[in-house]
Amino acid sequence: MNRSDTIAEAAITLLAERGMRGLTHRAVDEAAGLPPGATSNVARTRAALLELTLSRLTVLERQAFAGTLDAEGGDFADRIAATLVIQLNDRRRTLARYELALEATRRPELREIYDRAGGQFRDPAVAMLTALGSPDPVRHGRMIVAYGEGVMFDAIAGAGQTPSHAELREGVRDLLRGMLAQQTSR
């Protein structure tokens, strides 16, 4: 792992453990086992550190989801459920993403990166819904993503329990029935 990745990994862990206020250049140096100032040499400003961290997080999520989101054919609901299980099982990564999402609401430069990264996860949902015959795959793709975000937030930060793969699959199937039924009711 190169130094940038080491710094970003430490930042992800700090975000999950301490929140945005616990993310400092000095804390990253310590968490990564690097000499003082090493993080500043790679990411001079806080904005640069946040961007580096979000970029690394996006890479990690793409790697984690490659087998489910990018697969051809198969049961769409099962693939979405499998993706949610992966995310729910990596609490560190998911908590860090929530911290960065909230920070992106206050930092336009981070918002731009966050939105662009999000497209990498929405686009496969739109493609799958198009293949299923959705009359509005872009809107339905956003709805599927919003469902997944809500489930994850409820399980990780809310008062809910972590649903099983089977429960998630059935939830997605319920959504799909409603979305795809619109074709026949028009």
Short mmCIF file of N, CA and C in Angstrom, two decimals:
data_model
loop_
_atom_site.label_atom_id
_atom_site.label_comp_id
_atom_site.label_asym_id
_atom_site.label_seq_id
_atom_site.Cartn_x
_atom_site.Cartn_y
_atom_site.Cartn_z
N MET A 1 0.86 -1.18 0.00
CA MET A 1 0.00 0.00 0.00
C MET A 1 0.91 1.24 0.00
N ASN A 2 0.59 2.19 -0.86
CA ASN A 2 1.40 3.40 -0.91
C ASN A 2 1.03 4.34 0.25
N ARG A 3 1.81 5.38 0.42
CA ARG A 3 1.62 6.29 1.56
C ARG A 3 0.25 6.97 1.52
N SER A 4 -0.21 7.39 0.36
CA SER A 4 -1.53 8.03 0.25
C SER A 4 -2.63 7.09 0.72
N ASP A 5 -2.54 5.82 0.31
CA ASP A 5 -3.55 4.84 0.72
C ASP A 5 -3.46 4.58 2.23
N THR A 6 -2.26 4.51 2.76
CA THR A 6 -2.08 4.31 4.20
C THR A 6 -2.72 5.46 4.98
N ILE A 7 -2.50 6.67 4.51
CA ILE A 7 -3.08 7.86 5.17
C ILE A 7 -4.60 7.82 5.06
N ALA A 8 -5.11 7.51 3.88
CA ALA A 8 -6.56 7.47 3.69
C ALA A 8 -7.20 6.36 4.54
N GLU A 9 -6.56 5.22 4.62
CA GLU A 9 -7.08 4.12 5.46
C GLU A 9 -7.15 4.54 6.92
N ALA A 10 -6.11 5.20 7.40
CA ALA A 10 -6.12 5.68 8.79
C ALA A 10 -7.22 6.72 8.97
N ALA A 11 -7.42 7.58 7.98
CA ALA A 11 -8.48 8.59 8.07
C ALA A 11 -9.85 7.94 8.11
N ILE A 12 -10.05 6.90 7.32
CA ILE A 12 -11.34 6.19 7.34
C ILE A 12 -11.60 5.63 8.73
N THR A 13 -10.59 5.02 9.31
CA THR A 13 -10.74 4.45 10.65
C THR A 13 -11.04 5.54 11.67
N LEU A 14 -10.33 6.65 11.59
CA LEU A 14 -10.57 7.76 12.52
C LEU A 14 -11.98 8.32 12.38
N LEU A 15 -12.44 8.47 11.15
CA LEU A 15 -13.81 8.96 10.94
C LEU A 15 -14.82 8.03 11.59
N ALA A 16 -14.62 6.74 11.42
CA ALA A 16 -15.55 5.77 12.00
C ALA A 16 -15.49 5.77 13.53
N GLU A 17 -14.31 5.91 14.08
CA GLU A 17 -14.13 5.82 15.52
C GLU A 17 -14.42 7.14 16.26
N ARG A 18 -14.02 8.26 15.65
CA ARG A 18 -14.07 9.54 16.37
C ARG A 18 -14.95 10.59 15.71
N GLY A 19 -15.38 10.33 14.50
CA GLY A 19 -16.18 11.32 13.79
C GLY A 19 -15.31 12.37 13.14
N MET A 20 -15.96 13.33 12.52
CA MET A 20 -15.25 14.37 11.77
C MET A 20 -14.33 15.20 12.65
N ARG A 21 -14.73 15.44 13.89
CA ARG A 21 -13.90 16.27 14.77
C ARG A 21 -12.60 15.57 15.16
N GLY A 22 -12.60 14.25 15.11
CA GLY A 22 -11.40 13.50 15.46
C GLY A 22 -10.42 13.32 14.32
N LEU A 23 -10.79 13.82 13.16
CA LEU A 23 -9.92 13.69 11.99
C LEU A 23 -9.02 14.92 11.88
N THR A 24 -7.78 14.76 12.29
CA THR A 24 -6.79 15.82 12.15
C THR A 24 -5.55 15.22 11.48
N HIS A 25 -4.73 16.07 10.93
CA HIS A 25 -3.50 15.59 10.32
C HIS A 25 -2.63 14.85 11.35
N ARG A 26 -2.55 15.41 12.53
CA ARG A 26 -1.75 14.79 13.59
C ARG A 26 -2.32 13.42 13.99
N ALA A 27 -3.64 13.33 14.11
CA ALA A 27 -4.26 12.06 14.48
C ALA A 27 -4.04 11.01 13.39
N VAL A 28 -4.08 11.42 12.14
CA VAL A 28 -3.83 10.48 11.04
C VAL A 28 -2.38 9.99 11.09
N ASP A 29 -1.44 10.90 11.30
CA ASP A 29 -0.04 10.50 11.44
C ASP A 29 0.10 9.43 12.51
N GLU A 30 -0.49 9.67 13.67
CA GLU A 30 -0.38 8.73 14.78
C GLU A 30 -1.05 7.40 14.46
N ALA A 31 -2.27 7.45 13.92
CA ALA A 31 -3.02 6.23 13.61
C ALA A 31 -2.33 5.40 12.53
N ALA A 32 -1.69 6.06 11.59
CA ALA A 32 -1.01 5.36 10.50
C ALA A 32 0.41 4.94 10.88
N GLY A 33 0.88 5.37 12.05
CA GLY A 33 2.24 5.05 12.46
C GLY A 33 3.29 5.78 11.64
N LEU A 34 2.93 6.98 11.21
CA LEU A 34 3.83 7.78 10.39
C LEU A 34 4.46 8.90 11.22
N PRO A 35 5.59 9.42 10.77
CA PRO A 35 6.22 10.52 11.51
C PRO A 35 5.36 11.78 11.43
N PRO A 36 5.47 12.65 12.42
CA PRO A 36 4.71 13.91 12.39
C PRO A 36 4.95 14.67 11.08
N GLY A 37 3.87 15.16 10.51
CA GLY A 37 3.96 15.94 9.28
C GLY A 37 3.79 15.13 8.01
N ALA A 38 3.79 13.80 8.11
CA ALA A 38 3.68 12.96 6.90
C ALA A 38 2.35 13.17 6.19
N THR A 39 1.27 13.28 6.95
CA THR A 39 -0.04 13.49 6.34
C THR A 39 -0.08 14.84 5.65
N SER A 40 0.47 15.86 6.27
CA SER A 40 0.51 17.19 5.67
C SER A 40 1.31 17.21 4.37
N ASN A 41 2.31 16.36 4.27
CA ASN A 41 3.09 16.30 3.04
C ASN A 41 2.28 15.72 1.88
N VAL A 42 1.33 14.86 2.18
CA VAL A 42 0.50 14.23 1.15
C VAL A 42 -0.76 15.04 0.90
N ALA A 43 -1.39 15.49 1.97
CA ALA A 43 -2.64 16.26 1.88
C ALA A 43 -2.47 17.51 2.74
N ARG A 44 -2.04 18.58 2.11
CA ARG A 44 -1.66 19.79 2.83
C ARG A 44 -2.81 20.38 3.65
N THR A 45 -4.02 20.40 3.11
CA THR A 45 -5.16 21.04 3.78
C THR A 45 -6.16 19.99 4.26
N ARG A 46 -7.08 20.42 5.09
CA ARG A 46 -8.16 19.52 5.53
C ARG A 46 -9.00 19.08 4.33
N ALA A 47 -9.27 20.02 3.43
CA ALA A 47 -10.05 19.68 2.24
C ALA A 47 -9.35 18.61 1.42
N ALA A 48 -8.04 18.72 1.27
CA ALA A 48 -7.28 17.71 0.52
C ALA A 48 -7.31 16.36 1.23
N LEU A 49 -7.26 16.37 2.55
CA LEU A 49 -7.34 15.13 3.31
C LEU A 49 -8.71 14.47 3.15
N LEU A 50 -9.77 15.27 3.18
CA LEU A 50 -11.12 14.74 2.99
C LEU A 50 -11.29 14.17 1.58
N GLU A 51 -10.77 14.88 0.60
CA GLU A 51 -10.86 14.39 -0.78
C GLU A 51 -10.09 13.09 -0.97
N LEU A 52 -8.90 13.01 -0.40
CA LEU A 52 -8.10 11.79 -0.47
C LEU A 52 -8.84 10.63 0.19
N THR A 53 -9.44 10.89 1.33
CA THR A 53 -10.16 9.86 2.07
C THR A 53 -11.39 9.39 1.29
N LEU A 54 -12.15 10.32 0.75
CA LEU A 54 -13.33 9.95 -0.03
C LEU A 54 -12.95 9.17 -1.28
N SER A 55 -11.88 9.56 -1.93
CA SER A 55 -11.42 8.82 -3.11
C SER A 55 -11.06 7.39 -2.75
N ARG A 56 -10.34 7.21 -1.66
CA ARG A 56 -9.95 5.85 -1.22
C ARG A 56 -11.18 5.05 -0.83
N LEU A 57 -12.10 5.67 -0.15
CA LEU A 57 -13.33 4.99 0.26
C LEU A 57 -14.11 4.51 -0.97
N THR A 58 -14.17 5.33 -1.99
CA THR A 58 -14.86 4.96 -3.23
C THR A 58 -14.19 3.75 -3.88
N VAL A 59 -12.87 3.75 -3.91
CA VAL A 59 -12.14 2.60 -4.46
C VAL A 59 -12.46 1.34 -3.67
N LEU A 60 -12.43 1.43 -2.35
CA LEU A 60 -12.72 0.26 -1.51
C LEU A 60 -14.13 -0.26 -1.73
N GLU A 61 -15.09 0.65 -1.85
CA GLU A 61 -16.47 0.22 -2.06
C GLU A 61 -16.63 -0.41 -3.44
N ARG A 62 -16.01 0.15 -4.46
CA ARG A 62 -16.08 -0.44 -5.80
C ARG A 62 -15.50 -1.84 -5.78
N GLN A 63 -14.39 -2.03 -5.10
CA GLN A 63 -13.77 -3.36 -5.00
C GLN A 63 -14.70 -4.32 -4.27
N ALA A 64 -15.30 -3.86 -3.19
CA ALA A 64 -16.17 -4.72 -2.40
C ALA A 64 -17.42 -5.14 -3.16
N PHE A 65 -17.92 -4.24 -4.00
CA PHE A 65 -19.18 -4.50 -4.70
C PHE A 65 -19.00 -5.06 -6.10
N ALA A 66 -17.76 -5.20 -6.56
CA ALA A 66 -17.51 -5.59 -7.95
C ALA A 66 -18.26 -6.87 -8.33
N GLY A 67 -18.29 -7.83 -7.47
CA GLY A 67 -18.95 -9.10 -7.81
C GLY A 67 -20.45 -9.03 -7.81
N THR A 68 -21.03 -8.04 -7.16
CA THR A 68 -22.49 -7.96 -7.10
C THR A 68 -23.06 -6.93 -8.05
N LEU A 69 -22.51 -5.74 -8.07
CA LEU A 69 -23.08 -4.69 -8.92
C LEU A 69 -22.74 -4.87 -10.39
N ASP A 70 -21.56 -5.36 -10.67
CA ASP A 70 -21.11 -5.44 -12.06
C ASP A 70 -21.47 -6.77 -12.72
N ALA A 71 -22.03 -7.69 -11.98
CA ALA A 71 -22.37 -9.00 -12.54
C ALA A 71 -23.50 -8.87 -13.56
N GLU A 72 -23.47 -9.73 -14.54
CA GLU A 72 -24.53 -9.75 -15.56
C GLU A 72 -25.57 -10.78 -15.16
N GLY A 73 -26.81 -10.50 -15.49
CA GLY A 73 -27.89 -11.48 -15.25
C GLY A 73 -28.10 -11.76 -13.77
N GLY A 74 -28.73 -12.87 -13.51
CA GLY A 74 -28.99 -13.26 -12.14
C GLY A 74 -30.18 -12.53 -11.56
N ASP A 75 -30.40 -12.75 -10.30
CA ASP A 75 -31.52 -12.18 -9.57
C ASP A 75 -31.13 -10.78 -9.08
N PHE A 76 -31.74 -9.75 -9.65
CA PHE A 76 -31.43 -8.37 -9.30
C PHE A 76 -31.60 -8.13 -7.80
N ALA A 77 -32.72 -8.59 -7.24
CA ALA A 77 -32.98 -8.37 -5.81
C ALA A 77 -31.90 -9.03 -4.97
N ASP A 78 -31.45 -10.20 -5.37
CA ASP A 78 -30.41 -10.90 -4.63
C ASP A 78 -29.08 -10.15 -4.72
N ARG A 79 -28.79 -9.58 -5.88
CA ARG A 79 -27.55 -8.84 -6.06
C ARG A 79 -27.55 -7.56 -5.21
N ILE A 80 -28.66 -6.86 -5.16
CA ILE A 80 -28.75 -5.66 -4.31
C ILE A 80 -28.65 -6.05 -2.84
N ALA A 81 -29.33 -7.12 -2.45
CA ALA A 81 -29.26 -7.59 -1.06
C ALA A 81 -27.82 -7.95 -0.69
N ALA A 82 -27.13 -8.63 -1.59
CA ALA A 82 -25.73 -9.01 -1.32
C ALA A 82 -24.86 -7.77 -1.16
N THR A 83 -25.10 -6.74 -1.96
CA THR A 83 -24.36 -5.49 -1.85
C THR A 83 -24.61 -4.84 -0.49
N LEU A 84 -25.86 -4.84 -0.05
CA LEU A 84 -26.19 -4.25 1.25
C LEU A 84 -25.54 -5.04 2.39
N VAL A 85 -25.53 -6.35 2.29
CA VAL A 85 -24.89 -7.17 3.33
C VAL A 85 -23.40 -6.83 3.42
N ILE A 86 -22.75 -6.68 2.27
CA ILE A 86 -21.32 -6.31 2.27
C ILE A 86 -21.13 -5.00 3.01
N GLN A 87 -21.96 -4.02 2.71
CA GLN A 87 -21.83 -2.70 3.33
C GLN A 87 -22.14 -2.76 4.83
N LEU A 88 -23.16 -3.51 5.19
CA LEU A 88 -23.53 -3.61 6.61
C LEU A 88 -22.46 -4.34 7.41
N ASN A 89 -21.73 -5.23 6.77
CA ASN A 89 -20.68 -5.97 7.46
C ASN A 89 -19.39 -5.17 7.60
N ASP A 90 -19.28 -4.05 6.93
CA ASP A 90 -18.10 -3.20 7.08
C ASP A 90 -18.51 -1.88 7.72
N ARG A 91 -18.77 -1.95 8.99
CA ARG A 91 -19.25 -0.79 9.75
C ARG A 91 -18.28 0.39 9.66
N ARG A 92 -17.00 0.10 9.69
CA ARG A 92 -15.98 1.16 9.63
C ARG A 92 -16.15 1.99 8.36
N ARG A 93 -16.22 1.31 7.25
CA ARG A 93 -16.34 2.01 5.97
C ARG A 93 -17.66 2.77 5.87
N THR A 94 -18.73 2.15 6.33
CA THR A 94 -20.04 2.78 6.22
C THR A 94 -20.15 4.01 7.12
N LEU A 95 -19.66 3.92 8.34
CA LEU A 95 -19.68 5.09 9.23
C LEU A 95 -18.83 6.23 8.65
N ALA A 96 -17.67 5.90 8.10
CA ALA A 96 -16.83 6.94 7.51
C ALA A 96 -17.56 7.60 6.33
N ARG A 97 -18.26 6.80 5.54
CA ARG A 97 -18.99 7.37 4.41
C ARG A 97 -20.08 8.32 4.88
N TYR A 98 -20.76 7.96 5.96
CA TYR A 98 -21.79 8.87 6.49
C TYR A 98 -21.17 10.18 6.98
N GLU A 99 -20.03 10.09 7.64
CA GLU A 99 -19.34 11.31 8.09
C GLU A 99 -19.00 12.19 6.88
N LEU A 100 -18.48 11.58 5.84
CA LEU A 100 -18.10 12.34 4.64
C LEU A 100 -19.33 12.89 3.92
N ALA A 101 -20.42 12.14 3.92
CA ALA A 101 -21.66 12.62 3.28
C ALA A 101 -22.16 13.88 3.98
N LEU A 102 -22.15 13.86 5.30
CA LEU A 102 -22.59 15.05 6.04
C LEU A 102 -21.66 16.23 5.81
N GLU A 103 -20.38 15.96 5.79
CA GLU A 103 -19.41 17.04 5.55
C GLU A 103 -19.58 17.61 4.13
N ALA A 104 -19.95 16.76 3.19
CA ALA A 104 -20.15 17.22 1.80
C ALA A 104 -21.32 18.20 1.69
N THR A 105 -22.23 18.18 2.65
CA THR A 105 -23.33 19.15 2.62
C THR A 105 -22.84 20.55 2.93
N ARG A 106 -21.64 20.66 3.53
CA ARG A 106 -21.07 21.96 3.91
C ARG A 106 -19.89 22.37 3.05
N ARG A 107 -19.40 21.46 2.22
CA ARG A 107 -18.22 21.73 1.40
C ARG A 107 -18.53 21.41 -0.06
N PRO A 108 -18.79 22.43 -0.86
CA PRO A 108 -19.15 22.19 -2.26
C PRO A 108 -18.11 21.38 -3.04
N GLU A 109 -16.82 21.59 -2.74
CA GLU A 109 -15.78 20.84 -3.46
C GLU A 109 -15.85 19.35 -3.14
N LEU A 110 -16.21 19.01 -1.91
CA LEU A 110 -16.37 17.62 -1.52
C LEU A 110 -17.68 17.06 -2.07
N ARG A 111 -18.71 17.89 -2.10
CA ARG A 111 -20.01 17.47 -2.64
C ARG A 111 -19.87 17.00 -4.08
N GLU A 112 -19.09 17.74 -4.85
CA GLU A 112 -18.89 17.39 -6.25
C GLU A 112 -18.25 16.00 -6.38
N ILE A 113 -17.26 15.73 -5.58
CA ILE A 113 -16.58 14.43 -5.61
C ILE A 113 -17.53 13.35 -5.10
N TYR A 114 -18.24 13.64 -4.04
CA TYR A 114 -19.18 12.68 -3.46
C TYR A 114 -20.27 12.31 -4.47
N ASP A 115 -20.82 13.30 -5.15
CA ASP A 115 -21.87 13.04 -6.13
C ASP A 115 -21.34 12.23 -7.31
N ARG A 116 -20.16 12.56 -7.76
CA ARG A 116 -19.55 11.82 -8.87
C ARG A 116 -19.31 10.36 -8.46
N ALA A 117 -18.83 10.17 -7.26
CA ALA A 117 -18.59 8.81 -6.76
C ALA A 117 -19.91 8.04 -6.65
N GLY A 118 -20.95 8.73 -6.21
CA GLY A 118 -22.26 8.08 -6.08
C GLY A 118 -22.80 7.55 -7.39
N GLY A 119 -22.46 8.22 -8.48
CA GLY A 119 -22.90 7.76 -9.78
C GLY A 119 -22.38 6.37 -10.12
N GLN A 120 -21.21 6.02 -9.58
CA GLN A 120 -20.65 4.70 -9.81
C GLN A 120 -21.51 3.60 -9.20
N PHE A 121 -22.38 3.95 -8.27
CA PHE A 121 -23.23 2.98 -7.62
C PHE A 121 -24.67 3.08 -8.12
N ARG A 122 -25.07 4.29 -8.51
CA ARG A 122 -26.42 4.46 -9.07
C ARG A 122 -26.51 3.93 -10.49
N ASP A 123 -25.49 4.15 -11.27
CA ASP A 123 -25.52 3.75 -12.69
C ASP A 123 -25.79 2.25 -12.87
N PRO A 124 -25.15 1.35 -12.10
CA PRO A 124 -25.49 -0.07 -12.27
C PRO A 124 -26.95 -0.38 -11.91
N ALA A 125 -27.49 0.33 -10.91
CA ALA A 125 -28.90 0.12 -10.56
C ALA A 125 -29.80 0.55 -11.71
N VAL A 126 -29.48 1.67 -12.35
CA VAL A 126 -30.26 2.14 -13.49
C VAL A 126 -30.17 1.12 -14.63
N ALA A 127 -28.98 0.60 -14.88
CA ALA A 127 -28.81 -0.39 -15.95
C ALA A 127 -29.63 -1.65 -15.65
N MET A 128 -29.61 -2.11 -14.41
CA MET A 128 -30.37 -3.30 -14.05
C MET A 128 -31.86 -3.06 -14.20
N LEU A 129 -32.33 -1.90 -13.77
CA LEU A 129 -33.75 -1.59 -13.89
C LEU A 129 -34.17 -1.41 -15.34
N THR A 130 -33.31 -0.89 -16.16
CA THR A 130 -33.59 -0.79 -17.58
C THR A 130 -33.77 -2.19 -18.16
N ALA A 131 -32.87 -3.10 -17.79
CA ALA A 131 -32.95 -4.47 -18.28
C ALA A 131 -34.23 -5.18 -17.80
N LEU A 132 -34.73 -4.79 -16.64
CA LEU A 132 -35.97 -5.39 -16.12
C LEU A 132 -37.22 -4.77 -16.74
N GLY A 133 -37.03 -3.71 -17.51
CA GLY A 133 -38.18 -3.09 -18.17
C GLY A 133 -38.83 -1.97 -17.40
N SER A 134 -38.11 -1.35 -16.49
CA SER A 134 -38.67 -0.23 -15.73
C SER A 134 -39.09 0.88 -16.67
N PRO A 135 -40.28 1.47 -16.44
CA PRO A 135 -40.71 2.58 -17.27
C PRO A 135 -39.95 3.88 -16.96
N ASP A 136 -39.27 3.94 -15.83
CA ASP A 136 -38.50 5.13 -15.45
C ASP A 136 -37.26 4.66 -14.66
N PRO A 137 -36.28 4.06 -15.34
CA PRO A 137 -35.15 3.45 -14.63
C PRO A 137 -34.30 4.42 -13.83
N VAL A 138 -34.20 5.67 -14.27
CA VAL A 138 -33.39 6.63 -13.51
C VAL A 138 -34.05 6.93 -12.17
N ARG A 139 -35.32 7.22 -12.19
CA ARG A 139 -36.05 7.49 -10.93
C ARG A 139 -36.08 6.24 -10.06
N HIS A 140 -36.34 5.11 -10.66
CA HIS A 140 -36.39 3.87 -9.90
C HIS A 140 -35.02 3.50 -9.34
N GLY A 141 -33.96 3.79 -10.09
CA GLY A 141 -32.61 3.55 -9.59
C GLY A 141 -32.33 4.38 -8.34
N ARG A 142 -32.76 5.65 -8.38
CA ARG A 142 -32.60 6.50 -7.18
C ARG A 142 -33.39 5.93 -6.01
N MET A 143 -34.57 5.39 -6.29
CA MET A 143 -35.40 4.83 -5.21
C MET A 143 -34.76 3.59 -4.60
N ILE A 144 -34.17 2.73 -5.44
CA ILE A 144 -33.49 1.54 -4.93
C ILE A 144 -32.30 1.94 -4.06
N VAL A 145 -31.54 2.92 -4.53
CA VAL A 145 -30.39 3.40 -3.75
C VAL A 145 -30.88 4.02 -2.44
N ALA A 146 -31.93 4.80 -2.49
CA ALA A 146 -32.47 5.42 -1.27
C ALA A 146 -32.96 4.36 -0.29
N TYR A 147 -33.58 3.30 -0.80
CA TYR A 147 -33.99 2.19 0.07
C TYR A 147 -32.77 1.60 0.78
N GLY A 148 -31.72 1.33 0.00
CA GLY A 148 -30.51 0.75 0.58
C GLY A 148 -29.88 1.68 1.60
N GLU A 149 -29.82 2.96 1.29
CA GLU A 149 -29.26 3.93 2.24
C GLU A 149 -30.06 3.96 3.54
N GLY A 150 -31.37 3.91 3.41
CA GLY A 150 -32.22 3.92 4.60
C GLY A 150 -32.03 2.68 5.45
N VAL A 151 -31.95 1.53 4.81
CA VAL A 151 -31.72 0.28 5.53
C VAL A 151 -30.39 0.33 6.27
N MET A 152 -29.35 0.80 5.56
CA MET A 152 -28.03 0.86 6.19
C MET A 152 -28.01 1.84 7.36
N PHE A 153 -28.58 3.00 7.17
CA PHE A 153 -28.59 3.98 8.24
C PHE A 153 -29.34 3.44 9.45
N ASP A 154 -30.49 2.84 9.21
CA ASP A 154 -31.29 2.29 10.31
C ASP A 154 -30.52 1.21 11.06
N ALA A 155 -29.82 0.35 10.34
CA ALA A 155 -29.10 -0.75 10.98
C ALA A 155 -27.83 -0.28 11.69
N ILE A 156 -27.16 0.72 11.15
CA ILE A 156 -25.87 1.13 11.70
C ILE A 156 -25.98 2.31 12.67
N ALA A 157 -26.79 3.30 12.33
CA ALA A 157 -26.86 4.50 13.16
C ALA A 157 -28.22 4.68 13.82
N GLY A 158 -29.22 3.97 13.35
CA GLY A 158 -30.57 4.11 13.87
C GLY A 158 -30.86 3.11 14.97
N ALA A 159 -32.12 2.88 15.19
CA ALA A 159 -32.54 1.98 16.26
C ALA A 159 -32.90 0.59 15.72
N GLY A 160 -32.71 0.39 14.44
CA GLY A 160 -33.11 -0.87 13.83
C GLY A 160 -32.10 -1.98 14.06
N GLN A 161 -32.49 -3.16 13.61
CA GLN A 161 -31.60 -4.31 13.66
C GLN A 161 -31.04 -4.54 12.27
N THR A 162 -29.97 -5.30 12.19
CA THR A 162 -29.39 -5.61 10.89
C THR A 162 -30.22 -6.70 10.24
N PRO A 163 -30.83 -6.39 9.08
CA PRO A 163 -31.65 -7.40 8.40
C PRO A 163 -30.78 -8.47 7.76
N SER A 164 -31.37 -9.63 7.60
CA SER A 164 -30.66 -10.74 6.95
C SER A 164 -30.66 -10.54 5.44
N HIS A 165 -29.84 -11.33 4.79
CA HIS A 165 -29.80 -11.29 3.32
C HIS A 165 -31.19 -11.58 2.76
N ALA A 166 -31.86 -12.56 3.31
CA ALA A 166 -33.21 -12.93 2.83
C ALA A 166 -34.20 -11.78 3.03
N GLU A 167 -34.13 -11.11 4.18
CA GLU A 167 -35.03 -9.97 4.42
C GLU A 167 -34.75 -8.82 3.45
N LEU A 168 -33.50 -8.58 3.20
CA LEU A 168 -33.14 -7.52 2.26
C LEU A 168 -33.61 -7.87 0.84
N ARG A 169 -33.40 -9.11 0.44
CA ARG A 169 -33.84 -9.55 -0.89
C ARG A 169 -35.34 -9.38 -1.05
N GLU A 170 -36.10 -9.74 -0.04
CA GLU A 170 -37.57 -9.61 -0.11
C GLU A 170 -37.99 -8.14 -0.14
N GLY A 171 -37.28 -7.31 0.60
CA GLY A 171 -37.57 -5.88 0.57
C GLY A 171 -37.36 -5.29 -0.82
N VAL A 172 -36.26 -5.67 -1.47
CA VAL A 172 -36.00 -5.20 -2.83
C VAL A 172 -37.05 -5.75 -3.78
N ARG A 173 -37.41 -7.01 -3.61
CA ARG A 173 -38.46 -7.59 -4.47
C ARG A 173 -39.78 -6.84 -4.32
N ASP A 174 -40.12 -6.46 -3.10
CA ASP A 174 -41.34 -5.67 -2.88
C ASP A 174 -41.28 -4.35 -3.65
N LEU A 175 -40.13 -3.68 -3.56
CA LEU A 175 -39.96 -2.43 -4.30
C LEU A 175 -40.09 -2.65 -5.81
N LEU A 176 -39.45 -3.69 -6.29
CA LEU A 176 -39.49 -3.96 -7.73
C LEU A 176 -40.90 -4.26 -8.21
N ARG A 177 -41.64 -5.01 -7.42
CA ARG A 177 -43.04 -5.30 -7.81
C ARG A 177 -43.81 -4.01 -8.00
N GLY A 178 -43.63 -3.09 -7.08
CA GLY A 178 -44.32 -1.81 -7.19
C GLY A 178 -43.83 -0.99 -8.38
N MET A 179 -42.54 -0.98 -8.59
CA MET A 179 -41.99 -0.20 -9.69
C MET A 179 -42.39 -0.77 -11.06
N LEU A 180 -42.27 -2.05 -11.17
CA LEU A 180 -42.53 -2.68 -12.47
C LEU A 180 -44.01 -2.87 -12.75
N ALA A 181 -44.84 -2.84 -11.70
CA ALA A 181 -46.29 -2.96 -11.89
C ALA A 181 -46.85 -1.73 -12.57
N GLN A 182 -46.14 -0.61 -12.47
CA GLN A 182 -46.60 0.63 -13.11
C GLN A 182 -46.74 0.47 -14.61
N GLN A 183 -45.97 -0.43 -15.19
CA GLN A 183 -46.05 -0.64 -16.63
C GLN A 183 -47.42 -1.14 -17.05
N THR A 184 -47.98 -2.03 -16.25
CA THR A 184 -49.24 -2.64 -16.62
C THR A 184 -50.45 -1.81 -16.21
N SER A 185 -50.26 -0.90 -15.27
CA SER A 185 -51.41 -0.10 -14.80
C SER A 185 -51.60 1.18 -15.59
N ARG A 186 -50.76 1.44 -16.55
CA ARG A 186 -50.88 2.68 -17.33
C ARG A 186 -51.79 2.52 -18.49
#
